[in-house]
PDB file of C-alpha atoms in Angstrom:
ATOM      1  CA  MET A   1     180.787  16.996 110.688  1.00  0.00           C
ATOM      2  CA  PRO A   2     183.125  14.025 110.090  1.00  0.00           C
ATOM      3  CA  MET A   3     186.126  13.522 112.311  1.00  0.00           C
ATOM      4  CA  PRO A   4     189.155  14.981 110.480  1.00  0.00           C
ATOM      5  CA  GLU A   5     192.180  12.831 109.668  1.00  0.00           C
ATOM      6  CA  ASN A   6     195.890  13.529 110.174  1.00  0.00           C
ATOM      7  CA  ILE A   7     195.291  16.124 112.864  1.00  0.00           C
ATOM      8  CA  GLY A   8     197.972  14.971 115.338  1.00  0.00           C
ATOM      9  CA  ILE A   9     195.740  14.049 118.263  1.00  0.00           C
ATOM     10  CA  ILE A  10     196.785  14.871 121.840  1.00  0.00           C
ATOM     11  CA  ASP A  11     195.543  12.264 124.325  1.00  0.00           C
ATOM     12  CA  LEU A  12     195.324  13.631 127.875  1.00  0.00           C
ATOM     13  CA  MET A  13     195.008  10.242 129.579  1.00  0.00           C
ATOM     14  CA  LEU A  14     197.054   7.264 128.474  1.00  0.00           C
ATOM     15  CA  ALA A  15     199.455   4.828 130.133  1.00  0.00           C
ATOM     16  CA  VAL A  16     202.223   2.463 129.103  1.00  0.00           C
ATOM     17  CA  PRO A  17     201.010  -1.081 129.909  1.00  0.00           C
ATOM     18  CA  ASN A  18     203.204  -3.681 131.565  1.00  0.00           C
ATOM     19  CA  ASN A  19     203.102  -7.392 132.350  1.00  0.00           C
ATOM     20  CA  ASP A  20     202.028  -6.947 135.967  1.00  0.00           C
ATOM     21  CA  THR A  21     198.990  -4.802 136.713  1.00  0.00           C
ATOM     22  CA  SER A  22     197.991  -6.803 139.788  1.00  0.00           C
ATOM     23  CA  ASN A  23     198.892  -4.003 142.199  1.00  0.00           C
ATOM     24  CA  PHE A  24     197.884  -1.032 140.046  1.00  0.00           C
ATOM     25  CA  TYR A  25     194.838  -0.252 142.193  1.00  0.00           C
ATOM     26  CA  ASP A  26     196.249  -1.223 145.590  1.00  0.00           C
ATOM     27  CA  PHE A  27     196.010   2.385 146.752  1.00  0.00           C
ATOM     28  CA  ILE A  28     192.215   2.204 146.756  1.00  0.00           C
ATOM     29  CA  LYS A  29     191.788  -1.143 148.540  1.00  0.00           C
ATOM     30  CA  PRO A  30     191.389   0.322 152.057  1.00  0.00           C
ATOM     31  CA  LEU A  31     188.259   2.135 150.850  1.00  0.00           C
ATOM     32  CA  LEU A  32     186.537  -0.897 149.306  1.00  0.00           C
ATOM     33  CA  MET A  33     183.862  -2.422 151.519  1.00  0.00           C
ATOM     34  CA  ASP A  34     182.023  -4.963 149.332  1.00  0.00           C
ATOM     35  CA  ASP A  35     183.411  -8.433 148.574  1.00  0.00           C
ATOM     36  CA  GLU A  36     183.117  -8.123 144.802  1.00  0.00           C
ATOM     37  CA  SER A  37     185.259  -5.007 144.683  1.00  0.00           C
ATOM     38  CA  ARG A  38     187.806  -6.505 147.072  1.00  0.00           C
ATOM     39  CA  THR A  39     188.184  -9.970 145.607  1.00  0.00           C
ATOM     40  CA  MET A  40     186.688 -10.367 142.136  1.00  0.00           C
ATOM     41  CA  MET A  41     187.478  -7.257 140.150  1.00  0.00           C
ATOM     42  CA  LYS A  42     190.759  -6.706 138.318  1.00  0.00           C
ATOM     43  CA  MET A  43     189.982  -2.993 138.494  1.00  0.00           C
ATOM     44  CA  PRO A  44     187.657  -1.354 141.060  1.00  0.00           C
ATOM     45  CA  ALA A  45     185.239  -0.071 138.400  1.00  0.00           C
ATOM     46  CA  GLN A  46     185.281  -3.187 136.227  1.00  0.00           C
ATOM     47  CA  TYR A  47     181.487  -3.457 136.298  1.00  0.00           C
ATOM     48  CA  MET A  48     181.470  -0.308 134.115  1.00  0.00           C
ATOM     49  CA  PHE A  49     184.108  -1.513 131.620  1.00  0.00           C
ATOM     50  CA  LYS A  50     183.149  -4.884 130.202  1.00  0.00           C
ATOM     51  CA  ASP A  51     186.010  -5.060 127.698  1.00  0.00           C
ATOM     52  CA  VAL A  52     189.090  -3.950 129.622  1.00  0.00           C
ATOM     53  CA  PRO A  53     191.959  -4.026 127.082  1.00  0.00           C
ATOM     54  CA  LYS A  54     194.185  -7.094 127.006  1.00  0.00           C
ATOM     55  CA  THR A  55     197.519  -5.965 125.640  1.00  0.00           C
ATOM     56  CA  GLY A  56     199.173  -9.346 125.938  1.00  0.00           C
ATOM     57  CA  LYS A  57     202.829  -9.927 126.716  1.00  0.00           C
ATOM     58  CA  GLN A  58     205.116  -7.580 124.789  1.00  0.00           C
ATOM     59  CA  ASP A  59     208.904  -7.589 124.439  1.00  0.00           C
ATOM     60  CA  ASP A  60     208.923  -3.778 124.604  1.00  0.00           C
ATOM     61  CA  TYR A  61     205.835  -2.152 126.090  1.00  0.00           C
ATOM     62  CA  LEU A  62     206.981   1.365 125.271  1.00  0.00           C
ATOM     63  CA  ALA A  63     207.523   0.510 121.599  1.00  0.00           C
ATOM     64  CA  TYR A  64     204.126  -1.209 121.620  1.00  0.00           C
ATOM     65  CA  THR A  65     202.477   1.922 123.032  1.00  0.00           C
ATOM     66  CA  ILE A  66     204.073   4.196 120.444  1.00  0.00           C
ATOM     67  CA  ALA A  67     202.972   1.833 117.665  1.00  0.00           C
ATOM     68  CA  LYS A  68     199.380   1.927 118.960  1.00  0.00           C
ATOM     69  CA  MET A  69     199.520   5.721 119.070  1.00  0.00           C
ATOM     70  CA  ASP A  70     200.778   5.819 115.484  1.00  0.00           C
ATOM     71  CA  GLU A  71     197.997   3.461 114.406  1.00  0.00           C
ATOM     72  CA  PHE A  72     195.320   5.840 115.655  1.00  0.00           C
ATOM     73  CA  GLY A  73     196.932   9.175 114.836  1.00  0.00           C
ATOM     74  CA  ILE A  74     197.892  10.144 118.402  1.00  0.00           C
ATOM     75  CA  GLU A  75     200.868  12.479 118.207  1.00  0.00           C
ATOM     76  CA  LYS A  76     201.349  13.085 121.922  1.00  0.00           C
ATOM     77  CA  ALA A  77     200.002  11.639 125.152  1.00  0.00           C
ATOM     78  CA  MET A  78     200.044  12.625 128.823  1.00  0.00           C
ATOM     79  CA  LEU A  79     201.468   9.953 131.149  1.00  0.00           C
ATOM     80  CA  GLY A  80     201.658   9.796 134.922  1.00  0.00           C
ATOM     81  CA  VAL A  81     205.177  10.055 136.355  1.00  0.00           C
ATOM     82  CA  ASP A  82     206.550   9.735 139.875  1.00  0.00           C
ATOM     83  CA  GLU A  83     209.825   9.429 141.764  1.00  0.00           C
ATOM     84  CA  ASP A  84     209.493   5.842 142.995  1.00  0.00           C
ATOM     85  CA  GLN A  85     207.098   4.158 140.541  1.00  0.00           C
ATOM     86  CA  TYR A  86     205.982   4.195 136.882  1.00  0.00           C
ATOM     87  CA  ALA A  87     209.549   3.558 135.688  1.00  0.00           C
ATOM     88  CA  SER A  88     208.482   2.859 132.094  1.00  0.00           C
ATOM     89  CA  GLN A  89     206.467   6.069 131.940  1.00  0.00           C
ATOM     90  CA  ASN A  90     209.244   8.122 133.500  1.00  0.00           C
ATOM     91  CA  GLU A  91     211.556   6.724 130.818  1.00  0.00           C
ATOM     92  CA  ALA A  92     209.043   7.475 128.077  1.00  0.00           C
ATOM     93  CA  VAL A  93     208.777  11.147 129.047  1.00  0.00           C
ATOM     94  CA  LEU A  94     212.554  11.564 129.207  1.00  0.00           C
ATOM     95  CA  LYS A  95     213.444   9.607 126.071  1.00  0.00           C
ATOM     96  CA  HIS A  96     210.542  10.611 123.845  1.00  0.00           C
ATOM     97  CA  PRO A  97     209.563  14.198 124.713  1.00  0.00           C
ATOM     98  CA  ASP A  98     208.168  14.545 121.183  1.00  0.00           C
ATOM     99  CA  ARG A  99     205.549  11.858 121.996  1.00  0.00           C
ATOM    100  CA  PHE A 100     204.936  12.060 125.748  1.00  0.00           C
ATOM    101  CA  PHE A 101     204.588  14.639 128.499  1.00  0.00           C
ATOM    102  CA  GLY A 102     204.185  14.002 132.194  1.00  0.00           C
ATOM    103  CA  SER A 103     201.624  14.623 134.915  1.00  0.00           C
ATOM    104  CA  TYR A 104     201.698  13.785 138.618  1.00  0.00           C
ATOM    105  CA  ASP A 105     198.799  12.357 140.647  1.00  0.00           C
ATOM    106  CA  CYS A 106     199.058  14.178 143.952  1.00  0.00           C
ATOM    107  CA  ASN A 107     198.063  13.472 147.555  1.00  0.00           C
ATOM    108  CA  PRO A 108     197.368  16.614 149.628  1.00  0.00           C
ATOM    109  CA  ASN A 109     197.437  14.538 152.816  1.00  0.00           C
ATOM    110  CA  ASN A 110     201.232  14.820 152.565  1.00  0.00           C
ATOM    111  CA  GLY A 111     201.222  18.562 153.229  1.00  0.00           C
ATOM    112  CA  MET A 112     204.206  20.640 152.202  1.00  0.00           C
ATOM    113  CA  GLU A 113     206.261  17.586 151.245  1.00  0.00           C
ATOM    114  CA  GLU A 114     203.821  17.106 148.370  1.00  0.00           C
ATOM    115  CA  VAL A 115     204.420  20.679 147.217  1.00  0.00           C
ATOM    116  CA  ARG A 116     208.172  20.089 147.257  1.00  0.00           C
ATOM    117  CA  LYS A 117     207.671  16.859 145.315  1.00  0.00           C
ATOM    118  CA  ILE A 118     205.616  18.630 142.650  1.00  0.00           C
ATOM    119  CA  ARG A 119     208.416  21.152 142.222  1.00  0.00           C
ATOM    120  CA  ARG A 120     211.020  18.376 141.950  1.00  0.00           C
ATOM    121  CA  LEU A 121     208.956  16.569 139.317  1.00  0.00           C
ATOM    122  CA  LYS A 122     208.555  19.780 137.358  1.00  0.00           C
ATOM    123  CA  GLU A 123     212.329  20.174 137.371  1.00  0.00           C
ATOM    124  CA  GLN A 124     213.064  16.543 136.476  1.00  0.00           C
ATOM    125  CA  TYR A 125     210.245  15.714 134.052  1.00  0.00           C
ATOM    126  CA  ASP A 126     208.788  19.116 133.152  1.00  0.00           C
ATOM    127  CA  ILE A 127     205.352  17.897 134.221  1.00  0.00           C
ATOM    128  CA  LYS A 128     202.529  19.699 132.471  1.00  0.00           C
ATOM    129  CA  ALA A 129     199.767  19.004 135.015  1.00  0.00           C
ATOM    130  CA  VAL A 130     198.932  17.863 138.525  1.00  0.00           C
ATOM    131  CA  THR A 131     196.085  15.358 138.611  1.00  0.00           C
ATOM    132  CA  ALA A 132     193.929  14.198 141.516  1.00  0.00           C
ATOM    133  CA  PHE A 133     191.478  11.482 142.555  1.00  0.00           C
ATOM    134  CA  PRO A 134     189.802  13.058 145.609  1.00  0.00           C
ATOM    135  CA  SER A 135     187.501  10.111 146.358  1.00  0.00           C
ATOM    136  CA  GLY A 136     190.327   7.600 145.940  1.00  0.00           C
ATOM    137  CA  LEU A 137     192.643   9.134 148.535  1.00  0.00           C
ATOM    138  CA  CYS A 138     193.087   7.514 151.950  1.00  0.00           C
ATOM    139  CA  PRO A 139     191.749   9.431 153.752  1.00  0.00           C
ATOM    140  CA  GLN A 140     189.521  11.069 151.182  1.00  0.00           C
ATOM    141  CA  VAL A 141     189.973  14.816 150.651  1.00  0.00           C
ATOM    142  CA  PRO A 142     186.971  16.776 149.327  1.00  0.00           C
ATOM    143  CA  LEU A 143     187.858  19.320 146.683  1.00  0.00           C
ATOM    144  CA  ASN A 144     186.707  22.144 148.947  1.00  0.00           C
ATOM    145  CA  ASP A 145     189.101  21.063 151.719  1.00  0.00           C
ATOM    146  CA  LYS A 146     191.897  23.465 152.723  1.00  0.00           C
ATOM    147  CA  ARG A 147     194.473  20.680 152.284  1.00  0.00           C
ATOM    148  CA  TRP A 148     194.314  21.322 148.539  1.00  0.00           C
ATOM    149  CA  TYR A 149     195.318  24.980 148.825  1.00  0.00           C
ATOM    150  CA  PRO A 150     199.108  24.447 148.858  1.00  0.00           C
ATOM    151  CA  ILE A 151     198.684  22.254 145.747  1.00  0.00           C
ATOM    152  CA  PHE A 152     196.715  24.995 144.017  1.00  0.00           C
ATOM    153  CA  VAL A 153     199.351  27.596 144.850  1.00  0.00           C
ATOM    154  CA  ALA A 154     202.113  25.345 143.479  1.00  0.00           C
ATOM    155  CA  CYS A 155     200.167  24.863 140.236  1.00  0.00           C
ATOM    156  CA  VAL A 156     199.675  28.620 139.873  1.00  0.00           C
ATOM    157  CA  ASP A 157     203.373  29.273 140.527  1.00  0.00           C
ATOM    158  CA  LEU A 158     204.425  26.635 137.986  1.00  0.00           C
ATOM    159  CA  ASP A 159     201.683  27.625 135.509  1.00  0.00           C
ATOM    160  CA  ILE A 160     200.364  24.077 135.119  1.00  0.00           C
ATOM    161  CA  PRO A 161     196.728  22.881 135.231  1.00  0.00           C
ATOM    162  CA  PHE A 162     195.088  21.036 138.101  1.00  0.00           C
ATOM    163  CA  CYS A 163     193.078  18.064 136.778  1.00  0.00           C
ATOM    164  CA  PRO A 164     190.745  16.479 139.370  1.00  0.00           C
ATOM    165  CA  CYS A 165     188.320  13.626 138.857  1.00  0.00           C
ATOM    166  CA  VAL A 166     184.810  14.985 139.354  1.00  0.00           C
ATOM    167  CA  GLY A 167     181.404  13.343 139.466  1.00  0.00           C
ATOM    168  CA  VAL A 168     180.321  10.015 140.947  1.00  0.00           C
ATOM    169  CA  PRO A 169     183.420   7.773 141.013  1.00  0.00           C
ATOM    170  CA  GLY A 170     183.282   4.412 139.274  1.00  0.00           C
ATOM    171  CA  PRO A 171     184.684   2.425 142.214  1.00  0.00           C
ATOM    172  CA  ARG A 172     182.223   1.791 145.033  1.00  0.00           C
ATOM    173  CA  ILE A 173     183.519   4.531 147.295  1.00  0.00           C
ATOM    174  CA  PRO A 174     181.848   7.724 148.570  1.00  0.00           C
ATOM    175  CA  MET A 175     181.237  10.429 145.969  1.00  0.00           C
ATOM    176  CA  GLY A 176     181.172  13.480 148.264  1.00  0.00           C
ATOM    177  CA  PRO A 177     184.756  14.635 147.652  1.00  0.00           C
ATOM    178  CA  GLN A 178     184.117  14.930 143.892  1.00  0.00           C
ATOM    179  CA  LYS A 179     180.959  17.018 143.759  1.00  0.00           C
ATOM    180  CA  VAL A 180     181.165  19.460 140.859  1.00  0.00           C
ATOM    181  CA  GLU A 181     179.821  22.263 143.044  1.00  0.00           C
ATOM    182  CA  HIS A 182     183.182  22.352 144.879  1.00  0.00           C
ATOM    183  CA  LEU A 183     184.787  23.812 141.751  1.00  0.00           C
ATOM    184  CA  ASP A 184     182.807  27.034 142.101  1.00  0.00           C
ATOM    185  CA  GLU A 185     184.805  28.231 145.103  1.00  0.00           C
ATOM    186  CA  ILE A 186     188.115  26.984 143.678  1.00  0.00           C
ATOM    187  CA  CYS A 187     187.724  28.811 140.364  1.00  0.00           C
ATOM    188  CA  TRP A 188     186.489  31.946 142.136  1.00  0.00           C
ATOM    189  CA  PHE A 189     189.311  32.168 144.689  1.00  0.00           C
ATOM    190  CA  PHE A 190     192.095  31.008 142.336  1.00  0.00           C
ATOM    191  CA  PRO A 191     191.357  32.758 139.029  1.00  0.00           C
ATOM    192  CA  GLU A 192     194.918  32.060 137.839  1.00  0.00           C
ATOM    193  CA  LEU A 193     194.538  28.308 138.387  1.00  0.00           C
ATOM    194  CA  LYS A 194     193.613  26.333 135.274  1.00  0.00           C
ATOM    195  CA  VAL A 195     191.244  23.531 136.331  1.00  0.00           C
ATOM    196  CA  VAL A 196     190.477  20.684 133.914  1.00  0.00           C
ATOM    197  CA  MET A 197     187.721  18.265 134.970  1.00  0.00           C
ATOM    198  CA  ARG A 198     188.399  14.545 134.543  1.00  0.00           C
ATOM    199  CA  HIS A 199     186.105  11.527 134.362  1.00  0.00           C
ATOM    200  CA  GLY A 200     182.831  12.987 133.207  1.00  0.00           C
ATOM    201  CA  ALA A 201     181.294  15.075 136.029  1.00  0.00           C
ATOM    202  CA  GLU A 202     178.183  12.892 135.916  1.00  0.00           C
ATOM    203  CA  PRO A 203     175.446  13.287 136.981  1.00  0.00           C
ATOM    204  CA  TRP A 204     176.199  16.995 137.366  1.00  0.00           C
ATOM    205  CA  THR A 205     177.099  17.778 133.741  1.00  0.00           C
ATOM    206  CA  ASP A 206     174.594  20.649 133.525  1.00  0.00           C
ATOM    207  CA  LEU A 207     176.364  22.285 136.440  1.00  0.00           C
ATOM    208  CA  ALA A 208     179.744  21.486 134.833  1.00  0.00           C
ATOM    209  CA  TRP A 209     178.995  23.353 131.605  1.00  0.00           C
ATOM    210  CA  LYS A 210     177.334  26.197 133.501  1.00  0.00           C
ATOM    211  CA  LEU A 211     180.479  26.657 135.596  1.00  0.00           C
ATOM    212  CA  MET A 212     182.650  26.510 132.467  1.00  0.00           C
ATOM    213  CA  LEU A 213     180.530  29.283 131.016  1.00  0.00           C
ATOM    214  CA  LYS A 214     180.984  31.256 134.234  1.00  0.00           C
ATOM    215  CA  TYR A 215     184.727  30.777 134.774  1.00  0.00           C
ATOM    216  CA  PRO A 216     187.361  31.277 132.048  1.00  0.00           C
ATOM    217  CA  ASN A 217     189.811  29.056 133.955  1.00  0.00           C
ATOM    218  CA  LEU A 218     187.612  25.910 133.995  1.00  0.00           C
ATOM    219  CA  TYR A 219     187.797  23.153 131.331  1.00  0.00           C
ATOM    220  CA  TYR A 220     186.705  19.551 130.713  1.00  0.00           C
ATOM    221  CA  MET A 221     188.390  16.425 129.325  1.00  0.00           C
ATOM    222  CA  THR A 222     186.585  13.262 128.205  1.00  0.00           C
ATOM    223  CA  SER A 223     188.699  10.703 130.106  1.00  0.00           C
ATOM    224  CA  ALA A 224     187.240   7.259 130.870  1.00  0.00           C
ATOM    225  CA  PHE A 225     184.269   7.705 128.534  1.00  0.00           C
ATOM    226  CA  ALA A 226     183.790   5.858 125.251  1.00  0.00           C
ATOM    227  CA  PRO A 227     182.777   8.494 122.685  1.00  0.00           C
ATOM    228  CA  LYS A 228     179.293   7.014 122.268  1.00  0.00           C
ATOM    229  CA  HIS A 229     178.718   7.860 125.946  1.00  0.00           C
ATOM    230  CA  TYR A 230     179.969  11.455 125.912  1.00  0.00           C
ATOM    231  CA  PRO A 231     177.259  13.429 127.780  1.00  0.00           C
ATOM    232  CA  GLU A 232     174.912  15.060 125.266  1.00  0.00           C
ATOM    233  CA  ASN A 233     174.903  18.407 127.052  1.00  0.00           C
ATOM    234  CA  ILE A 234     178.726  18.512 127.017  1.00  0.00           C
ATOM    235  CA  VAL A 235     178.766  17.869 123.248  1.00  0.00           C
ATOM    236  CA  LYS A 236     176.105  20.554 122.809  1.00  0.00           C
ATOM    237  CA  PHE A 237     178.161  22.983 124.907  1.00  0.00           C
ATOM    238  CA  ALA A 238     181.235  22.296 122.747  1.00  0.00           C
ATOM    239  CA  ASN A 239     179.168  22.992 119.631  1.00  0.00           C
ATOM    240  CA  THR A 240     177.861  26.305 120.951  1.00  0.00           C
ATOM    241  CA  ARG A 241     179.722  28.457 123.471  1.00  0.00           C
ATOM    242  CA  GLY A 242     182.243  25.907 124.729  1.00  0.00           C
ATOM    243  CA  ALA A 243     184.376  25.045 121.702  1.00  0.00           C
ATOM    244  CA  ASP A 244     187.521  26.218 123.518  1.00  0.00           C
ATOM    245  CA  LYS A 245     186.699  24.299 126.714  1.00  0.00           C
ATOM    246  CA  ILE A 246     186.397  20.588 125.835  1.00  0.00           C
ATOM    247  CA  MET A 247     189.418  18.308 125.244  1.00  0.00           C
ATOM    248  CA  TYR A 248     189.950  14.692 124.248  1.00  0.00           C
ATOM    249  CA  ALA A 249     191.305  12.203 126.780  1.00  0.00           C
ATOM    250  CA  GLY A 250     191.105   8.434 126.410  1.00  0.00           C
ATOM    251  CA  TYR A 251     191.535   5.656 128.966  1.00  0.00           C
ATOM    252  CA  PHE A 252     193.972   3.186 127.431  1.00  0.00           C
ATOM    253  CA  PRO A 253     194.872   0.650 128.763  1.00  0.00           C
ATOM    254  CA  MET A 254     193.089   1.230 132.088  1.00  0.00           C
ATOM    255  CA  GLY A 255     189.563   0.626 130.815  1.00  0.00           C
ATOM    256  CA  LEU A 256     189.136   1.372 127.097  1.00  0.00           C
ATOM    257  CA  SER A 257     190.979   0.175 124.018  1.00  0.00           C
ATOM    258  CA  LEU A 258     192.008   2.646 121.342  1.00  0.00           C
ATOM    259  CA  GLU A 259     190.109   0.452 118.886  1.00  0.00           C
ATOM    260  CA  ARG A 260     186.899   1.022 120.843  1.00  0.00           C
ATOM    261  CA  ILE A 261     187.498   4.737 121.245  1.00  0.00           C
ATOM    262  CA  PHE A 262     188.224   5.488 117.619  1.00  0.00           C
ATOM    263  CA  LYS A 263     185.523   3.164 116.333  1.00  0.00           C
ATOM    264  CA  ASP A 264     182.998   5.312 118.193  1.00  0.00           C
ATOM    265  CA  MET A 265     184.657   8.690 117.681  1.00  0.00           C
ATOM    266  CA  PRO A 266     183.426   9.492 114.131  1.00  0.00           C
ATOM    267  CA  GLU A 267     179.835   9.269 115.364  1.00  0.00           C
ATOM    268  CA  VAL A 268     180.219  12.137 117.840  1.00  0.00           C
ATOM    269  CA  PRO A 269     178.230  15.049 116.350  1.00  0.00           C
ATOM    270  CA  PHE A 270     180.832  17.793 116.750  1.00  0.00           C
ATOM    271  CA  LYS A 271     180.741  20.696 114.321  1.00  0.00           C
ATOM    272  CA  ASP A 272     183.590  20.903 111.797  1.00  0.00           C
ATOM    273  CA  GLU A 273     185.242  23.805 113.604  1.00  0.00           C
ATOM    274  CA  VAL A 274     185.108  21.981 116.965  1.00  0.00           C
ATOM    275  CA  TRP A 275     187.029  18.845 115.970  1.00  0.00           C
ATOM    276  CA  PRO A 276     190.559  20.350 115.747  1.00  0.00           C
ATOM    277  CA  LYS A 277     190.051  22.194 119.026  1.00  0.00           C
ATOM    278  CA  PHE A 278     188.745  19.077 120.764  1.00  0.00           C
ATOM    279  CA  LEU A 279     191.406  16.701 119.457  1.00  0.00           C
ATOM    280  CA  ARG A 280     194.450  18.974 119.635  1.00  0.00           C
ATOM    281  CA  GLU A 281     194.333  22.749 119.852  1.00  0.00           C
ATOM    282  CA  ASN A 282     192.710  23.204 123.261  1.00  0.00           C
ATOM    283  CA  ALA A 283     195.196  20.811 124.869  1.00  0.00           C
ATOM    284  CA  GLN A 284     198.083  22.597 123.165  1.00  0.00           C
ATOM    285  CA  ARG A 285     196.959  25.909 124.605  1.00  0.00           C
ATOM    286  CA  VAL A 286     195.918  24.865 128.118  1.00  0.00           C
ATOM    287  CA  PHE A 287     198.769  22.404 128.798  1.00  0.00           C
ATOM    288  CA  LYS A 288     201.371  24.304 126.771  1.00  0.00           C
ATOM    289  CA  VAL A 289     202.522  21.329 124.712  1.00  0.00           C
TER     290      VAL A 289
END
């Protein structure tokens, strides 16, 4: 069951670093109540990531990112894009469509303007997914809230997946909006909507795999987890009835280095036939890349 080489990995969560990350998490500050989160942490879940990558100053951060991808066999990566931020990532998607494809992190509090924005970003950047951090929104929006429905309809119309963070969030903010049980109603009422869980689904991973078994439109990516910490029941599900459901996503440079990820990766006990699906083929099919 060794990890295969030269497979052309697709990474569903990566970012282009830059020389100023001081305001990267400003959006979440209004929700932080404890002093440590507000004043001491460089990232709001730093207590969980003891070795946050230090990329150092680079003359060309995009070239640096591509070189790191080449080093670890990553053929393509999904980057967040937007209209008024993430300039380096917007450029990467436009200039290097063979290496990068875009996603947009949405805010349903913006109503129909957010739907129009999603459609504009699809036209400009050919985004392949809409992502979401329900607990990190101000105000928070639980996944079973009706404010998400226009977003879901837009994703169905554009035939792109919806990728929400689920499970207890790392930052010290309320977890209620990200309960895995909310996905049951979403997948039932929107059978044409492809939903891909982000950020682990813990501690409700038994419910996560049970719902994936129940709904053909529900999937899981491994974002923000070092491979040695992939939930055992998710790995078991991939090795049994869920080989077509589980996809690789990293967390570089937000919390994990590619060195750490791919040092651990060969120890994950996937079956031989699961590896190519996990590292590449499932993402190709679900995200149409």
